[in-house]
Short mmCIF file of C-alpha atoms and ligand atoms in Angstrom, two decimals:
data_model
loop_
_atom_site.label_atom_id
_atom_site.label_comp_id
_atom_site.label_asym_id
_atom_site.label_seq_id
_atom_site.Cartn_x
_atom_site.Cartn_y
_atom_site.Cartn_z
CA MET A 1295 -36.27 -7.00 27.01
CA SER A 1296 -39.90 -5.08 26.67
CA SER A 1297 -39.71 -1.80 25.40
CA ASP A 1298 -41.97 2.19 25.48
CA SER A 1299 -43.18 2.95 22.97
CA ALA A 1300 -43.94 7.21 24.27
CA GLU A 1301 -39.47 7.03 24.80
CA PHE A 1302 -38.56 6.39 21.08
CA ASP A 1303 -38.97 9.16 18.18
CA TYR A 1304 -39.35 6.06 16.15
CA ASP A 1305 -39.66 3.27 15.66
CA VAL A 1306 -36.66 2.18 12.75
CA ILE A 1307 -33.61 5.08 12.24
CA ILE A 1308 -32.05 4.19 9.29
CA VAL A 1309 -28.51 6.02 8.83
CA GLY A 1310 -27.78 5.77 4.68
CA GLY A 1311 -30.56 5.78 2.63
CA GLY A 1312 -28.21 4.25 -0.38
CA PRO A 1313 -29.37 0.73 -1.53
CA ALA A 1314 -29.05 -0.98 1.78
CA GLY A 1315 -31.06 1.73 3.79
CA VAL A 1316 -34.37 2.14 1.55
CA SER A 1317 -34.73 -2.17 0.99
CA CYS A 1318 -34.88 -2.37 5.31
CA ALA A 1319 -37.13 1.06 5.04
CA ILE A 1320 -39.35 -0.17 2.55
CA THR A 1321 -39.72 -3.74 4.51
CA VAL A 1322 -40.04 -2.74 7.71
CA ALA A 1323 -42.48 0.06 6.61
CA GLN A 1324 -44.85 -2.53 5.03
CA ALA A 1325 -45.85 -3.55 8.09
CA GLY A 1326 -46.58 0.15 9.33
CA TYR A 1327 -44.07 0.91 11.80
CA LYS A 1328 -42.50 4.26 11.41
CA VAL A 1329 -38.37 4.43 10.61
CA VAL A 1330 -37.22 7.75 8.82
CA ILE A 1331 -33.59 8.09 6.71
CA VAL A 1332 -31.13 10.73 8.20
CA ASP A 1333 -28.69 11.20 4.70
CA LYS A 1334 -25.60 13.75 4.94
CA LYS A 1335 -26.21 13.76 1.14
CA SER A 1336 -29.55 16.66 -0.16
CA ARG A 1337 -32.28 14.66 -0.92
CA GLU A 1338 -32.09 15.30 -5.17
CA ARG A 1339 -28.50 13.56 -4.40
CA ILE A 1340 -29.57 10.06 -1.96
CA GLY A 1341 -28.37 7.49 -4.16
CA ASP A 1342 -25.41 8.55 -6.37
CA LYS A 1343 -22.37 6.85 -5.64
CA THR A 1344 -19.32 6.18 -7.80
CA CYS A 1345 -19.82 2.98 -9.14
CA GLY A 1346 -19.75 -0.01 -11.73
CA ASP A 1347 -22.87 0.13 -11.75
CA ALA A 1348 -22.99 -3.25 -12.48
CA ILE A 1349 -26.17 -5.31 -10.63
CA ASP A 1350 -27.44 -9.16 -10.30
CA LYS A 1351 -30.36 -9.46 -11.57
CA ALA A 1352 -31.46 -12.86 -9.04
CA ALA A 1353 -30.80 -10.44 -6.66
CA LEU A 1354 -33.80 -8.16 -7.62
CA LEU A 1355 -36.28 -10.74 -8.79
CA ARG A 1356 -35.46 -12.04 -5.45
CA LEU A 1357 -36.88 -8.56 -3.82
CA ASN A 1358 -39.47 -7.87 -6.65
CA GLU A 1359 -41.22 -10.66 -5.05
CA ARG A 1360 -40.39 -10.99 -1.87
CA ILE A 1361 -41.37 -6.70 -1.31
CA GLY A 1362 -42.96 -5.94 -4.95
CA LEU A 1363 -40.29 -4.08 -5.43
CA GLU A 1364 -40.15 -2.98 -9.15
CA LEU A 1365 -37.18 -4.54 -11.66
CA PRO A 1366 -34.74 -0.92 -13.09
CA SER A 1367 -36.21 0.15 -16.38
CA GLY A 1368 -36.34 3.23 -18.80
CA ALA A 1369 -33.73 5.89 -17.45
CA GLU A 1370 -32.42 3.99 -14.72
CA VAL A 1371 -31.09 1.11 -16.91
CA SER A 1372 -28.37 2.14 -18.99
CA ASP A 1373 -27.40 -1.03 -20.59
CA PRO A 1374 -29.24 -4.12 -20.34
CA ILE A 1375 -26.30 -7.22 -18.70
CA THR A 1376 -25.90 -11.03 -20.42
CA LYS A 1377 -22.13 -12.29 -19.86
CA MET A 1378 -19.44 -11.28 -16.81
CA SER A 1379 -15.87 -12.23 -18.35
CA ILE A 1380 -13.13 -12.36 -16.53
CA ALA A 1381 -9.02 -11.53 -18.50
CA ALA A 1382 -5.65 -11.80 -18.22
CA ASP A 1383 -3.73 -10.23 -19.31
CA ASP A 1384 -5.50 -9.58 -23.13
CA ILE A 1385 -8.76 -8.10 -22.92
CA ASP A 1386 -9.86 -10.96 -25.91
CA ILE A 1387 -8.50 -13.53 -23.83
CA LYS A 1388 -10.83 -14.07 -21.26
CA LEU A 1389 -13.51 -16.80 -19.72
CA SER A 1390 -17.54 -15.19 -19.88
CA LEU A 1391 -19.74 -16.67 -17.40
CA ASP A 1392 -24.22 -16.16 -17.97
CA ALA A 1393 -24.81 -12.91 -15.57
CA PRO A 1394 -27.67 -11.58 -16.27
CA GLY A 1395 -28.28 -7.65 -14.47
CA PHE A 1396 -28.57 -4.55 -15.70
CA GLN A 1397 -25.89 -1.20 -15.60
CA VAL A 1398 -27.81 0.97 -13.83
CA ASN A 1399 -27.98 4.74 -13.62
CA ARG A 1400 -27.23 4.80 -9.60
CA LEU A 1401 -28.44 8.47 -9.25
CA ILE A 1402 -31.94 7.55 -11.39
CA TYR A 1403 -32.99 4.51 -9.41
CA GLY A 1404 -31.35 5.39 -6.13
CA GLN A 1405 -34.01 8.10 -6.32
CA ARG A 1406 -36.93 5.71 -7.10
CA LEU A 1407 -36.13 3.68 -4.58
CA LEU A 1408 -36.28 6.45 -1.47
CA LYS A 1409 -39.67 7.89 -3.23
CA ASP A 1410 -41.29 3.83 -3.22
CA ALA A 1411 -39.80 4.10 0.66
CA GLU A 1412 -41.69 7.52 0.95
CA LYS A 1413 -44.94 6.43 -0.21
CA LEU A 1414 -44.89 4.24 2.20
CA GLY A 1415 -44.79 6.39 4.92
CA VAL A 1416 -40.22 6.23 5.42
CA GLU A 1417 -39.42 10.07 6.79
CA VAL A 1418 -36.34 11.09 4.87
CA ILE A 1419 -33.82 13.42 6.69
CA SER A 1420 -31.51 14.96 4.26
CA ASP A 1421 -28.12 17.31 4.23
CA ALA A 1422 -28.44 15.27 8.13
CA PRO A 1423 -24.90 14.13 8.89
CA VAL A 1424 -24.93 11.63 11.75
CA ARG A 1425 -22.21 12.53 14.08
CA GLY A 1426 -22.55 9.88 17.11
CA ILE A 1427 -24.43 7.36 19.11
CA LEU A 1428 -27.18 6.95 22.06
CA THR A 1429 -26.30 4.26 24.04
CA GLU A 1430 -28.30 2.66 27.28
CA GLU A 1431 -27.45 0.86 29.88
CA VAL A 1432 -31.10 -1.41 30.74
CA ASN A 1433 -30.80 -4.43 33.31
CA GLY A 1434 -26.79 -4.29 33.13
CA GLU A 1435 -26.08 -4.24 29.25
CA THR A 1436 -25.48 -2.28 26.85
CA TYR A 1437 -28.78 -0.98 24.23
CA LEU A 1438 -28.06 1.20 21.54
CA THR A 1439 -30.63 3.13 21.04
CA GLY A 1440 -30.33 7.08 18.63
CA ILE A 1441 -27.87 9.07 16.90
CA LYS A 1442 -26.90 12.77 17.20
CA TYR A 1443 -26.98 14.40 13.06
CA ARG A 1444 -25.99 18.04 12.53
CA LYS A 1445 -29.14 19.86 10.93
CA ASP A 1446 -28.90 23.56 9.84
CA GLY A 1447 -25.85 24.03 12.15
CA GLU A 1448 -27.50 22.98 15.16
CA GLU A 1449 -27.18 19.25 16.90
CA VAL A 1450 -30.28 17.26 16.57
CA VAL A 1451 -30.99 13.85 18.67
CA ILE A 1452 -33.42 11.40 17.83
CA ARG A 1453 -34.13 7.83 19.27
CA GLY A 1454 -35.55 5.23 17.99
CA LYS A 1455 -35.98 1.23 18.97
CA PHE A 1456 -33.43 -0.12 16.58
CA THR A 1457 -30.85 2.10 14.52
CA ILE A 1458 -29.55 0.84 11.25
CA ASP A 1459 -25.82 0.78 10.00
CA ALA A 1460 -26.43 1.17 6.05
CA SER A 1461 -24.23 4.35 5.88
CA GLY A 1462 -21.45 2.77 3.75
CA ALA A 1463 -18.24 1.67 3.48
CA TYR A 1464 -17.15 4.45 5.91
CA ALA A 1465 -19.84 3.15 8.52
CA ALA A 1466 -20.22 5.64 11.01
CA ILE A 1467 -22.35 4.09 12.98
CA ARG A 1468 -19.96 0.64 13.12
CA LYS A 1469 -16.73 3.17 13.79
CA GLU A 1470 -18.83 4.85 17.12
CA LEU A 1471 -19.55 1.43 18.71
CA PRO A 1472 -18.62 0.28 22.20
CA ASP A 1473 -16.46 -2.32 22.63
CA GLU A 1474 -19.09 -4.67 24.44
CA PHE A 1475 -21.05 -4.56 20.58
CA LEU A 1476 -17.66 -6.60 18.94
CA ASN A 1477 -17.11 -9.97 20.66
CA ASP A 1478 -18.90 -11.55 17.68
CA GLY A 1479 -16.63 -10.10 15.19
CA ILE A 1480 -17.92 -6.97 14.89
CA LYS A 1481 -14.45 -4.13 13.82
CA ARG A 1482 -15.00 -1.00 14.34
CA GLU A 1483 -12.46 -0.03 11.37
CA LEU A 1484 -11.71 -2.53 8.40
CA ASP A 1485 -8.03 -4.21 8.07
CA ASP A 1486 -5.92 -3.23 5.10
CA ASP A 1487 -6.04 -6.06 3.50
CA GLU A 1488 -9.72 -5.94 3.81
CA LEU A 1489 -10.34 -2.13 2.04
CA TRP A 1490 -9.64 -1.87 -1.64
CA PRO A 1491 -8.91 2.08 -2.49
CA THR A 1492 -10.82 2.44 -5.81
CA TYR A 1493 -11.46 5.30 -9.13
CA ARG A 1494 -13.13 5.60 -12.46
CA GLU A 1495 -14.22 7.00 -14.41
CA ILE A 1496 -17.87 6.77 -17.08
CA ILE A 1497 -16.88 8.05 -21.30
CA GLN A 1498 -18.96 8.64 -23.83
CA LEU A 1499 -17.16 8.33 -27.02
CA LYS A 1500 -17.73 11.02 -29.90
CA SER A 1501 -19.36 10.27 -32.92
CA GLU A 1502 -16.09 8.12 -34.97
CA VAL A 1503 -15.89 6.29 -32.36
CA ALA A 1504 -19.94 6.66 -31.14
CA LYS A 1505 -20.14 1.94 -30.62
CA HIS A 1506 -17.69 -0.08 -28.78
CA ARG A 1507 -18.07 -3.99 -28.56
CA TRP A 1508 -18.40 -4.70 -25.34
CA ARG A 1509 -22.23 -3.60 -24.87
CA ASN A 1510 -24.41 -6.13 -22.78
CA GLU A 1511 -20.93 -7.20 -20.81
CA ILE A 1512 -18.84 -6.18 -18.32
CA ILE A 1513 -14.91 -7.52 -17.71
CA LEU A 1514 -13.01 -7.93 -15.44
CA MET A 1515 -9.47 -7.85 -16.51
CA TYR A 1516 -6.04 -8.72 -14.71
CA ASP A 1517 -2.80 -7.86 -15.72
CA ASP A 1518 0.71 -8.27 -13.54
CA ASP A 1519 0.90 -4.33 -13.91
CA TYR A 1520 -1.84 -4.05 -10.69
CA PRO A 1521 -1.61 -7.66 -9.77
CA PRO A 1522 -4.69 -10.16 -8.52
CA PRO A 1523 -6.45 -9.42 -6.81
CA GLY A 1524 -6.34 -5.87 -7.98
CA TYR A 1525 -8.46 -5.35 -11.48
CA PHE A 1526 -9.07 -3.22 -13.86
CA TRP A 1527 -12.55 -2.63 -14.83
CA LEU A 1528 -14.66 -2.31 -18.34
CA PHE A 1529 -18.71 -2.46 -18.32
CA THR A 1530 -20.79 -1.39 -20.87
CA GLU A 1531 -22.87 1.87 -20.24
CA GLY A 1532 -25.09 1.12 -23.58
CA GLU A 1533 -24.12 1.81 -27.43
CA GLY A 1534 -21.73 4.81 -26.40
CA ALA A 1535 -20.33 4.33 -23.52
CA LEU A 1536 -18.05 2.85 -20.55
CA ASN A 1537 -17.35 2.49 -17.46
CA PHE A 1538 -13.93 2.27 -16.58
CA GLY A 1539 -12.27 1.53 -13.57
CA ILE A 1540 -9.36 -0.06 -11.23
CA GLY A 1541 -8.43 -0.78 -8.11
CA TRP A 1542 -6.54 -2.53 -5.62
CA GLU A 1543 -6.46 -4.03 -2.01
CA LYS A 1544 -5.06 -0.97 0.09
CA THR A 1545 -1.81 -2.85 1.03
CA GLN A 1546 -0.63 -2.91 -2.85
CA ASP A 1547 1.51 -0.39 -3.02
CA LEU A 1548 1.16 0.58 -6.89
CA GLY A 1549 0.91 4.11 -7.46
CA LYS A 1550 -1.80 6.15 -7.97
CA LEU A 1551 -5.00 4.36 -9.37
CA LYS A 1552 -5.92 7.80 -11.27
CA GLU A 1553 -2.85 6.86 -13.78
CA LYS A 1554 -2.82 3.51 -13.99
CA LEU A 1555 -6.56 4.22 -15.34
CA HIS A 1556 -5.40 6.88 -17.75
CA ALA A 1557 -2.88 3.98 -19.44
CA GLU A 1558 -4.83 0.54 -19.03
CA MET A 1559 -8.46 3.04 -21.27
CA ALA A 1560 -4.88 4.56 -23.45
CA GLN A 1561 -5.49 0.87 -24.56
CA TYR A 1562 -8.67 1.04 -25.85
CA PHE A 1563 -9.02 4.33 -27.03
CA SER A 1564 -7.17 8.04 -27.20
CA PRO A 1565 -8.83 10.80 -24.68
CA ASP A 1566 -9.39 12.78 -28.18
CA GLN A 1567 -12.00 9.92 -28.75
CA TYR A 1568 -14.41 10.80 -25.00
CA ASP A 1569 -15.75 12.73 -22.91
CA VAL A 1570 -15.49 12.68 -19.21
CA ILE A 1571 -18.87 12.42 -18.29
CA ALA A 1572 -18.57 11.35 -14.33
CA ARG A 1573 -14.82 10.42 -12.38
CA GLY A 1574 -14.59 9.63 -8.56
CA GLY A 1575 -12.89 7.47 -5.79
CA GLY A 1576 -14.76 4.82 -3.52
CA GLN A 1577 -13.63 2.78 -1.00
CA ILE A 1578 -14.93 -1.20 -1.06
CA PRO A 1579 -14.64 -3.31 1.83
CA PHE A 1580 -13.41 -6.61 0.40
CA ARG A 1581 -13.50 -9.69 2.62
CA PRO A 1582 -16.66 -11.74 3.51
CA PRO A 1583 -19.53 -9.65 5.99
CA PHE A 1584 -18.77 -10.12 9.56
CA ASP A 1585 -20.19 -13.46 11.51
CA SER A 1586 -22.41 -11.47 13.71
CA LEU A 1587 -24.34 -8.13 12.10
CA VAL A 1588 -26.50 -7.52 14.70
CA PHE A 1589 -26.27 -5.70 18.38
CA ASN A 1590 -28.63 -4.91 21.51
CA GLY A 1591 -30.80 -2.39 19.47
CA GLY A 1592 -29.71 -2.22 16.26
CA ALA A 1593 -27.28 -3.39 12.69
CA LEU A 1594 -25.40 -3.43 9.97
CA ALA A 1595 -26.00 -2.76 6.87
CA GLY A 1596 -24.70 -2.78 2.91
CA ASP A 1597 -21.37 -2.22 2.37
CA ALA A 1598 -21.12 -1.34 6.32
CA ALA A 1599 -21.62 -4.90 7.27
CA CYS A 1600 -19.25 -5.47 4.46
CA MET A 1601 -22.24 -7.02 1.87
CA VAL A 1602 -19.43 -7.11 -1.29
CA HIS A 1603 -18.51 -9.94 -3.08
CA PRO A 1604 -14.60 -10.00 -2.61
CA VAL A 1605 -13.28 -10.67 -6.11
CA THR A 1606 -16.24 -9.20 -8.62
CA ALA A 1607 -16.92 -5.99 -5.81
CA GLU A 1608 -20.16 -5.91 -6.71
CA GLY A 1609 -22.43 -5.20 -3.62
CA HIS A 1610 -25.69 -3.13 -4.75
CA GLY A 1611 -27.52 -6.39 -4.74
CA PRO A 1612 -26.50 -8.29 -1.83
CA ALA A 1613 -27.07 -4.52 -0.25
CA LEU A 1614 -30.31 -4.69 -1.21
CA ASP A 1615 -31.57 -8.08 -1.10
CA THR A 1616 -29.69 -8.75 2.61
CA ALA A 1617 -30.80 -5.78 4.47
CA SER A 1618 -34.72 -6.23 3.55
CA HIS A 1619 -34.36 -10.06 5.26
CA LEU A 1620 -33.18 -6.97 8.15
CA GLY A 1621 -36.22 -5.63 8.07
CA THR A 1622 -37.87 -8.93 8.09
CA SER A 1623 -36.37 -9.73 11.49
CA ILE A 1624 -36.38 -6.16 12.61
CA ILE A 1625 -40.70 -6.86 11.54
CA SER A 1626 -40.89 -10.12 14.15
CA ALA A 1627 -38.42 -8.16 16.77
CA LEU A 1628 -41.06 -5.13 16.76
CA LYS A 1629 -44.47 -7.51 17.44
CA ASP A 1630 -42.92 -9.71 20.12
CA ASP A 1631 -42.11 -6.35 21.70
CA ARG A 1632 -37.84 -6.63 21.78
CA ARG A 1633 -34.76 -5.23 21.02
CA ASP A 1634 -32.03 -7.44 22.23
CA ARG A 1635 -29.02 -8.96 20.14
CA ASP A 1636 -30.77 -11.57 19.82
CA SER A 1637 -34.18 -10.64 18.40
CA LEU A 1638 -31.94 -10.58 15.37
CA TRP A 1639 -30.49 -13.55 14.71
CA GLY A 1640 -32.65 -14.61 12.83
CA TYR A 1641 -30.94 -11.77 10.14
CA ASN A 1642 -27.33 -13.39 11.05
CA VAL A 1643 -28.14 -16.81 10.33
CA ASN A 1644 -29.74 -15.97 7.02
CA VAL A 1645 -27.12 -14.14 5.71
CA ALA A 1646 -24.68 -16.54 6.32
CA HIS A 1647 -26.47 -19.07 4.05
CA HIS A 1648 -26.68 -16.69 1.25
CA TYR A 1649 -24.11 -14.68 0.97
CA GLY A 1650 -21.47 -15.54 4.40
CA GLU A 1651 -21.21 -18.75 2.27
CA LYS A 1652 -20.93 -17.20 -1.23
CA HIS A 1653 -18.66 -14.70 -0.06
CA MET A 1654 -16.10 -16.51 1.77
CA ALA A 1655 -16.11 -18.99 -1.37
CA ALA A 1656 -14.96 -15.93 -3.29
CA HIS A 1657 -13.37 -15.17 -0.87
CA THR A 1658 -10.94 -18.36 -1.17
CA MET A 1659 -11.27 -17.23 -5.25
CA LYS A 1660 -9.77 -14.07 -4.66
CA GLU A 1661 -6.50 -15.86 -2.20
CA MET A 1662 -5.94 -18.17 -5.16
CA LEU A 1663 -6.59 -15.35 -7.70
CA ARG A 1664 -3.17 -13.66 -5.00
CA SER A 1665 -1.39 -16.48 -5.46
CA VAL A 1666 -1.11 -17.68 -9.40
CA GLY A 1667 -1.54 -14.04 -10.37
CA ALA A 1668 -2.36 -12.27 -13.44
CA ASP A 1669 -0.13 -15.65 -15.90
CA GLY A 1670 -1.51 -18.15 -14.00
CA LEU A 1671 -5.52 -17.16 -14.69
CA LYS A 1672 -4.19 -16.71 -18.12
CA PHE A 1673 -2.80 -20.09 -18.65
CA LEU A 1674 -5.97 -21.30 -16.43
CA ILE A 1675 -8.17 -19.75 -19.00
CA GLU A 1676 -6.76 -20.41 -21.92
CA LYS A 1677 -6.55 -24.61 -20.98
CA GLU A 1678 -9.51 -24.72 -19.72
CA ILE A 1679 -8.97 -25.39 -16.34
CA PHE A 1680 -12.29 -23.88 -15.39
CA LYS A 1681 -15.40 -24.41 -17.16
CA GLU A 1682 -17.98 -22.09 -16.83
CA GLU A 1683 -20.27 -23.82 -15.42
CA GLU A 1684 -18.15 -25.01 -12.41
CA LEU A 1685 -16.91 -21.05 -12.34
CA ASN A 1686 -20.94 -19.99 -11.93
CA LEU A 1687 -20.97 -22.69 -8.90
CA ILE A 1688 -17.53 -20.81 -7.11
CA PHE A 1689 -19.16 -17.94 -7.80
CA ALA A 1690 -22.61 -18.85 -6.34
CA GLY A 1691 -20.53 -20.66 -3.54
CA THR A 1692 -21.67 -24.36 -3.80
CA GLU A 1693 -19.23 -27.06 -3.95
CA ILE A 1694 -18.00 -28.55 -7.01
CA THR A 1695 -15.78 -31.50 -6.35
CA ASN A 1696 -18.58 -33.66 -8.33
CA ALA A 1697 -19.29 -31.22 -11.35
CA VAL A 1698 -16.27 -32.47 -12.90
CA SER A 1699 -16.22 -36.15 -13.52
CA ASN A 1700 -12.71 -38.03 -12.69
CA LEU A 1701 -12.07 -38.43 -16.44
CA GLU A 1702 -12.60 -34.98 -17.47
CA LYS A 1703 -10.39 -34.21 -13.51
CA LEU A 1704 -7.59 -36.40 -15.40
CA LYS A 1705 -7.40 -34.82 -18.14
CA ARG A 1706 -6.33 -31.19 -16.63
CA LEU A 1707 -4.73 -32.73 -14.09
CA LEU A 1708 -2.33 -33.62 -16.68
CA LYS A 1709 -2.40 -29.98 -18.27
CA LEU A 1710 -1.86 -29.01 -14.83
CA PHE A 1711 1.67 -30.66 -15.13
CA MET A 1712 3.59 -28.76 -16.67
CA ARG A 1713 2.79 -25.94 -13.67
CA PRO A 1714 3.41 -27.62 -10.89
CA SER A 1715 2.23 -24.45 -8.73
CA LEU A 1716 -0.81 -24.24 -10.20
CA LEU A 1717 -1.78 -27.44 -9.51
CA LEU A 1718 -1.54 -27.02 -6.00
CA HIS A 1719 -3.08 -23.39 -5.39
CA LEU A 1720 -5.58 -24.98 -7.11
CA LYS A 1721 -5.98 -28.12 -4.71
CA LYS A 1722 -6.21 -25.26 -2.35
CA LEU A 1723 -9.14 -23.36 -3.23
CA LEU A 1724 -11.06 -26.75 -4.16
CA THR A 1725 -10.01 -27.86 -0.95
CA TYR A 1726 -11.43 -25.15 0.72
CA SER A 1727 -14.38 -23.90 -1.52
CA ASN A 1728 -16.24 -27.64 -1.03
CA ARG A 1729 -15.62 -26.82 3.04
CA VAL A 1730 -17.33 -23.50 2.54
CA ASN A 1731 -20.99 -25.62 1.86
CA ASP A 1732 -21.26 -27.35 4.88
CA ILE A 1733 -19.90 -25.17 7.45
CA TYR A 1734 -22.26 -22.06 6.62
CA GLN A 1735 -25.02 -23.44 6.80
CA ALA A 1736 -24.57 -25.14 10.14
CA TYR A 1737 -23.58 -21.26 11.60
CA PRO A 1738 -25.23 -22.17 14.76
CA THR A 1739 -29.24 -20.83 15.31
CA ASN A 1740 -28.76 -20.24 18.76
CA PRO A 1741 -25.59 -17.05 19.46
CA GLU A 1742 -24.01 -18.86 22.31
CA ASP A 1743 -22.53 -21.62 19.99
CA LEU A 1744 -21.12 -18.51 17.84
CA ALA A 1745 -17.55 -18.22 19.35
CA ASN A 1746 -17.01 -21.79 19.03
CA TRP A 1747 -18.56 -21.68 15.27
CA ARG A 1748 -16.18 -19.09 14.58
CA LYS A 1749 -12.98 -20.57 15.56
CA GLU A 1750 -13.84 -24.14 14.11
CA ARG A 1751 -14.18 -22.19 10.46
CA ASN A 1752 -11.35 -19.70 11.27
CA GLU A 1753 -9.41 -23.53 12.05
CA ALA A 1754 -11.06 -25.50 8.57
CA LEU A 1755 -10.96 -22.42 6.00
CA ASN A 1756 -7.49 -21.06 7.04
CA VAL A 1757 -8.82 -17.75 7.98
CA SER A 1758 -8.19 -15.35 10.71
CA PHE A 1759 -11.71 -13.45 10.62
C1 LIG B 2607 -15.86 2.58 -7.75
C2 LIG B 2607 -17.04 1.28 -6.96
C3 LIG B 2607 -17.65 0.48 -7.55
C4 LIG B 2607 -18.80 -0.39 -7.79
N1 LIG B 2607 -19.47 -1.15 -8.32
C5 LIG B 2607 -20.19 -2.32 -8.14
C6 LIG B 2607 -20.58 -2.63 -9.17
O1 LIG B 2607 -19.75 -2.90 -10.35
N2 LIG B 2607 -21.82 -3.60 -8.56
C7 LIG B 2607 -22.14 -4.10 -7.38
O2 LIG B 2607 -22.78 -4.44 -7.45
N3 LIG B 2607 -21.55 -3.03 -6.60
C8 LIG B 2607 -20.70 -2.49 -6.95
N4 LIG B 2607 -19.66 -1.51 -5.71
C9 LIG B 2607 -19.96 -1.29 -4.35
C10 LIG B 2607 -21.58 -0.68 -4.78
O3 LIG B 2607 -21.45 0.67 -5.04
C11 LIG B 2607 -22.48 -1.00 -2.71
O4 LIG B 2607 -21.91 -1.91 -2.18
C12 LIG B 2607 -23.48 -0.31 -2.53
O5 LIG B 2607 -24.15 1.09 -3.01
C13 LIG B 2607 -23.51 -0.71 -1.43
O6 LIG B 2607 -24.47 0.34 -0.74
P1 LIG B 2607 -25.16 0.96 0.72
O7 LIG B 2607 -26.37 1.43 1.21
O8 LIG B 2607 -24.57 0.30 1.39
O9 LIG B 2607 -23.61 2.08 0.95
P2 LIG B 2607 -23.62 3.31 -0.23
O10 LIG B 2607 -24.42 3.22 -1.21
O11 LIG B 2607 -22.32 3.50 0.68
O12 LIG B 2607 -25.34 4.61 0.91
C14 LIG B 2607 -24.39 4.93 2.03
C15 LIG B 2607 -25.52 6.34 1.98
O13 LIG B 2607 -24.98 6.12 3.11
C16 LIG B 2607 -24.74 8.06 4.28
N5 LIG B 2607 -24.05 8.13 4.00
C17 LIG B 2607 -22.75 8.00 4.38
N6 LIG B 2607 -22.04 8.25 6.14
C18 LIG B 2607 -23.11 9.07 6.73
C19 LIG B 2607 -23.36 9.89 7.87
N7 LIG B 2607 -22.40 9.61 8.49
N8 LIG B 2607 -24.52 10.49 7.77
C20 LIG B 2607 -26.03 10.60 7.25
N9 LIG B 2607 -25.48 9.88 5.71
C21 LIG B 2607 -24.73 9.13 5.31
C22 LIG B 2607 -23.95 8.02 1.74
O14 LIG B 2607 -24.80 9.15 1.66
C23 LIG B 2607 -25.68 7.60 1.57
O15 LIG B 2607 -25.88 8.27 0.60
C24 LIG B 2607 -18.93 -0.63 -6.73
C25 LIG B 2607 -18.34 0.33 -5.07
C26 LIG B 2607 -17.40 1.24 -5.78
C27 LIG B 2607 -16.56 2.36 -4.73
#
């Protein structure tokens, strides 16, 4: 479809100036297009977010190479991370993986990214909650053509060739999409088993306990008090500070998050040993990304696209990384003077090949954790049924069958005969995670083939996305 640029105020309207929004904005603005970010927060709070604050270095290195984004440094970093550990029942019964990354100060880092975008000419409209969308019929098809937002008590309408929902877990645009855009797996609202309410506190230790023993480490802790897939986290924030949080699936009725978090924290420090320097809650979408993220005149990015790892809740790096790929697809579409769904399909393919595959593998892992419980996980860790390198492969969404020799498999099977139900759960995990790679690498390049691919994927992996 050709478009007359005189009709539009912007080439790209981006709702939300978090990681997904700025990364998409920077990528598109680098190619010289007119981009606006509209955010409900005040200009000086954009980027801030209740978070575990961990970010994976690999995603940042890719972004640095692709769009020249500088890695976090100075006050943007509260502690470099070298490892991620998974613990069960006892914080010292854990399996640690190499996980180079950073604990970042979300506000300072987020503000820097926003400034990077502004330097490229991206306009930022702050204090502007988006409250609605504009759609139009073009040649018998519905197109998204812009948004309505409130500013200084007035409703403002702007029109863009593309409108991107980067508004996070609450998905301001996705919730408004017309029925025609929901055919490829996009949902306006997530189900309760796809959403995690969370609560976290960042504490500053007082002088008598000014140090902690988890420098450079982030720990996910499973316990049958808040059964998997729910977990408690303890992340370093530098020498004297820690980020504690807890979350569980909305379907798990486990009481008050704050009370459970405080009970857990009390095992490490008494409340008089620290000051709480930040507290807050938030929702995390805990499912693999939708099977298509694009529609006529727009797309979903970051949390609005469910781009969060379904075990670790890592969504910051994935939001930055994938939204820049969305930017690349938008540039191609604009060059071809197109605004239709298919002009952005390359973004879908890219996501499927990387985060789609990885996060579906993690989904199978999440289901295994649910089945085995914290007690089963403790057994698997203590008996060394999983080795670090295999867990790394599962987290990377890579086939693991060939990584384990037959002799090794036999030894581990013998250990598992003590717990036959675990053996079954593990077999299921291996069967599904070994299929994920082939399925996601075969994601259709032709949009017509998507429905069939989804049906076959659901059957092969016993899922119903
Ligand atoms: C408690 C918690 C802990 C987490 N821990 C980690 C972690 O350790 N590591 C990690 O990688 N990820 C973590 N995550 C996930 C991570 O925070 C998100 O995946 C990431 O911030 C997603 O980026 P985004 O740009 O999609 O959305 P967001 O960062 O949520 O940004 C969305 C932006 O949209 C704006 N907005 C929302 N609605 C509107 C509207 N109607 N109009 C205008 N603007 C709007 C918001 O103001 C905000 O600026 C955690 C999340 C939570 C809640």
